Amino acid sequence: MNPLFVMFMTEARDLLEEISKGLLDLETKPGDIPTMNGIFRALHTLKGSSGLFEPDLDSVRRVAHAGEDLLDAVRNGRLAFTSEMADPLLDSLDAVGHWLEEMNDHGAVSAEADADSHAMAAILRNFLHQKATDNATQESDAKVAPKAYLPAPSWLTRLPERLQTLIQTRGEETLDTLVAVYYTPDPQCFFTGDDPFYLIRQIPQLVAFHVETSTPWPPADQLDPFVCAVRFLVVTETPREEIAKLFRYVEEQTEITLFNPVAPAMHPEPVAKPVTAKPVAGEEAMVLRIVQAQQEILTLPCPPAEWEYRLLPMEQLLRALFTRRNLPQLLEALHPVMAEVRATLSFAPLRTLLASLIQDFSGSEASPSPVVAPSPGAKGVAGSRERESDADSPAEAAVYKRRAEDTSQKDKTLRIDQNRIDQLLDLVGELVVAKNSVPFLAQRADRHYGVKPLAREILEFFGVINRLTDELQSSIMQVRLMPVSTIFDRFPRLVRDISRKLDKKINLEMEGGTTAADKNIVEMLSDPLIHLVRNSLDHGIELPAVRVAAGKDPHGEIKLIACQQSDRVVIEIHDNGKGIDPEIIKKKAYEKGIITEDQLESLSDHEAIQLIFVAGFSTAEQISDLSGRGVGMDVVRSAVEHVGGSVVVFSTLGEGSRVRLELPMTMAISRVMLIEQSDSLFGVPLSMVAETVRIPRSVVQTIKDREVIVLRGKILPLVRLRERLQLGPEPVDSTQRELAVLVVNPAGEEIGLVVDNFQKGVDIVIKPLEGILSALSVYSGGALLGDGRVLLVLNLKELI
Amino acid sequence: MPVTYTDQEAILTATVAIEEAETLLAWLKEHGQGSVNVQGCQHLHTAVLQVLLALRPPLGEPPTDPFLKEHVWPLLQSDGEMAG
């Protein structure tokens, strides 16, 4: 399962819940602006995020979009919110929820979803239209009354006569609906690389093509060729769905209308051109049209109260039709079908009958007469029309209602506040610490109380607790693990956008997206990675022309690789760009005063390019003259080091660069040694402690004001923790004759840290200090001890 | 080079990209009587199409590209067919 989808699902479920709650609230207090805004935002987010999964979730996006438009109208006061509006909205939400669960369970949305979503969107948008027609009363009748004839958009009359005739003829030939597209490209669209004309050319089966402008062309002197002033008027036989798909990125700039080019016979408008078909074909065509018209009527929304009014005339009409065409078997079939329709409260049986009728007509009699043979495009439209109606019938709607009740049980994901997990982690940490005191208890039982068998039993029991706590600890860690793909998934878009902006051709490859790391670490990675990738794009990969000149593939390559190496997560960003020139880096670093003249000579190439991570190395003005990787690379390093990781860059001049990030997989429990100083407890990471010694005060010598001791023949400088932490002078009554010295090795050199006393080593969860304390660099973090005390862990690098 | 300019004629060939729009416009402004040859043109960017629609230069033979010939050529030929 795509992890991005998993995230989307949890979000979408919340959004759906939020929307339904908001809609219910809105019913009780219509006009509540914050609620309305909340619903609108949630729908908007849902629409946006479902767009990530197109075409799979096109249905969701479509319905959300329609809902959003409707709510927008309500929000702007163009439309009043009514309960009639809430019902279809809630139904659509149920359907959306259902599709999402389908997608979640089966990886695909059922085939009907597409048509259903069209129908639902139509119902929702109908409210908008109703409003429009209420204002313009002359049309309202046509809208409310069931209509089979889909009028052509008004702009069609603006087409040159030659094209209008063409459409008319085409319509008579196919006897089916055509699709009209009015496309108003964004005036600035050329700057985003769009070619609207090219898009128009992608429409298959074009019937008519025309171009118009909103204002007359200016004189040549004032014409700005880079502002798109044209609009496209197109009529095609391609099914609406396909057109909508083609124009899905400019949806709001296109108006797609399904229309009947030929007015039906009963319509007062006469057919403009004399019918060219043979008389017999003419009647068949009319029958077909009538049957299709019934199909259309069935697709229109119908309140249950009006059912009978719709059914009755249809029944009579069909009966008359079958008698006239001498089709007794159909006449017989009609009655049970009508009975079934009334019994089940679903138009479905009638639709099936009509569909088979249409097929009979066009199938059996098509060959002699081209008039009734539907074009492939027309067939698609008719087919989808038929399906579109499914959701309209009460029976179907009921299905969605039921599903809405089921969905809550299906959700196996639990959304938990991160704080709770952190709290659990803290508790586990404390449990680990507490567990570690059990062996001491066993020791006491043995030595102090002299009960050896009990001591042994305690130790055995300790083994069990030990195992369980370890498992518990790793389970909690697992909960916090997140695949790095959650951030990788943003890159295709990022790379696409940037490369377009820079006019570079880039292939992005990503590997190891499933590699998991602690949530904090993955989240922290996001910004540095974006930075690194952007740098590679901007300064690493050359322009296609430059690449070709250098004998390279014009397409640059950027590779993101993640993998796990023992308990570390390694992420590498490769590019096959121009690489980093160590000489230029050295020169710049010297000019900036980052390295000395000696270093200029002695630094190896590898060492030199690491200088890009040094704070103060990069400033904006440098981007242009050196290979550029620079802006804020020190920020990348400090972010990575903050979570205990490291970053290093490799590069071959002319062949490319590779940045390698190494990070801990988890903010795991670490082992520290407890030390006492001035009645306080401090922790020192055990990994830094080389040994602990107790030495008599008398052996301390002084060399040039520094205290040193000689330990096994080597001079060991001493540092007193009391002085470093400014904990005041040593008490005068200090009776200790021995000094406790911690031999530590923080920076490649052994140093003796003088403390009051050592204690045991413990396992703790180190947490970074927050607030005012975070400025104290001598502490790397704090932790809670088993007994509730706070332990500060020393950052020896800073301290010494 | 998708557009070749001579003293009397701008010859459009293959796919004419947006970059040509400005040059073509400038050339047409400079050569008031200059004609545009679209015969070998396969596709022209919307921006270039705009220039032709706005300035209506004399054109030579119809394009060989079927789409351009069927749908665009009549539009470029007729005067005043453009809806305002």
GROMACS .gro file of C-alpha atoms in nm, chain A residues 158 160-163 166 185 190-191 193-198 200-201 203 206-230 232, chain B residues 15-23 25 28-29 41-56 65-68 70-76 78 81-84:
model
   88
  158ARG     CA    1  -2.130   3.285  -3.273
  160PRO     CA    2  -1.931   3.103  -3.862
  161GLU     CA    3  -2.224   2.969  -4.060
  162ARG     CA    4  -2.005   2.717  -4.235
  163LEU     CA    5  -1.929   2.553  -3.899
  166LEU     CA    6  -2.124   2.133  -4.029
  185PRO     CA    7  -0.689   2.995  -2.145
  190PHE     CA    8   0.239   3.092  -2.187
  191PHE     CA    9   0.468   3.164  -1.897
  193GLY     CA   10   0.481   2.659  -2.061
  194ASP     CA   11   0.129   2.594  -2.179
  195ASP     CA   12   0.027   2.587  -2.543
  196PRO     CA   13  -0.354   2.594  -2.542
  197PHE     CA   14  -0.372   2.540  -2.915
  198TYR     CA   15  -0.169   2.225  -2.876
  200ILE     CA   16  -0.701   2.167  -2.845
  201ARG     CA   17  -0.527   1.965  -3.113
  203ILE     CA   18  -0.907   1.642  -2.902
  206LEU     CA   19  -1.310   1.730  -3.399
  207VAL     CA   20  -1.621   1.856  -3.575
  208ALA     CA   21  -1.571   2.229  -3.557
  209PHE     CA   22  -1.291   2.455  -3.450
  210HIS     CA   23  -1.303   2.826  -3.401
  211VAL     CA   24  -1.108   3.098  -3.229
  212GLU     CA   25  -1.235   3.419  -3.081
  213THR     CA   26  -1.107   3.699  -2.863
  214SER     CA   27  -1.276   3.888  -2.587
  215THR     CA   28  -1.179   4.220  -2.734
  216PRO     CA   29  -1.090   4.309  -3.093
  217TRP     CA   30  -0.724   4.269  -3.182
  218PRO     CA   31  -0.516   4.574  -3.097
  219PRO     CA   32  -0.301   4.732  -3.368
  220ALA     CA   33   0.021   4.545  -3.432
  221ASP     CA   34   0.222   4.792  -3.227
  222GLN     CA   35   0.028   4.717  -2.912
  223LEU     CA   36   0.001   4.345  -2.956
  224ASP     CA   37   0.174   4.151  -2.682
  225PRO     CA   38   0.229   3.807  -2.830
  226PHE     CA   39   0.299   3.660  -2.485
  227VAL     CA   40  -0.041   3.733  -2.343
  228CYS     CA   41  -0.286   3.470  -2.449
  229ALA     CA   42  -0.582   3.661  -2.590
  230VAL     CA   43  -0.756   3.386  -2.781
  232PHE     CA   44  -1.112   2.828  -2.839
  815THR     CA   45   0.684   2.311  -3.518
  816VAL     CA   46   0.700   2.681  -3.457
  817ALA     CA   47   0.763   2.744  -3.088
  818ILE     CA   48   0.665   3.037  -2.872
  819GLU     CA   49   1.010   3.192  -2.905
  820GLU     CA   50   0.928   3.279  -3.266
  821ALA     CA   51   0.620   3.483  -3.181
  822GLU     CA   52   0.808   3.800  -3.102
  823THR     CA   53   1.045   3.775  -3.398
  825LEU     CA   54   0.563   3.996  -3.500
  828LEU     CA   55   0.563   4.153  -3.990
  829LYS     CA   56   0.561   4.503  -3.847
  841CYS     CA   57   0.420   2.411  -4.087
  842GLN     CA   58   0.310   2.120  -3.869
  843HIS     CA   59   0.218   2.305  -3.555
  844LEU     CA   60   0.243   2.659  -3.433
  845HIS     CA   61   0.231   2.771  -3.075
  846THR     CA   62  -0.079   2.960  -2.964
  847ALA     CA   63   0.130   3.277  -2.937
  848VAL     CA   64   0.236   3.246  -3.301
  849LEU     CA   65  -0.119   3.167  -3.407
  850GLN     CA   66  -0.229   3.482  -3.229
  851VAL     CA   67   0.014   3.691  -3.426
  852LEU     CA   68  -0.121   3.555  -3.753
  853LEU     CA   69  -0.481   3.604  -3.642
  854ALA     CA   70  -0.419   3.957  -3.524
  855LEU     CA   71  -0.211   4.084  -3.816
  856ARG     CA   72  -0.368   3.883  -4.096
  865ASP     CA   73  -0.072   1.938  -4.214
  866PRO     CA   74  -0.428   1.797  -4.221
  867PHE     CA   75  -0.542   1.958  -3.896
  868LEU     CA   76  -0.411   2.300  -3.984
  870GLU     CA   77  -0.896   2.159  -4.223
  871HIS     CA   78  -0.951   2.370  -3.915
  872VAL     CA   79  -0.709   2.659  -3.902
  873TRP     CA   80  -0.662   2.753  -4.264
  874PRO     CA   81  -1.024   2.865  -4.318
  875LEU     CA   82  -0.994   3.080  -4.007
  876LEU     CA   83  -0.679   3.248  -4.134
  878SER     CA   84  -1.163   3.455  -4.384
  881GLU     CA   85  -1.508   3.577  -3.922
  882MET     CA   86  -1.362   3.625  -3.581
  883ALA     CA   87  -1.624   3.685  -3.324
  884GLY     CA   88  -1.561   3.988  -3.109
   0.00000   0.00000   0.00000
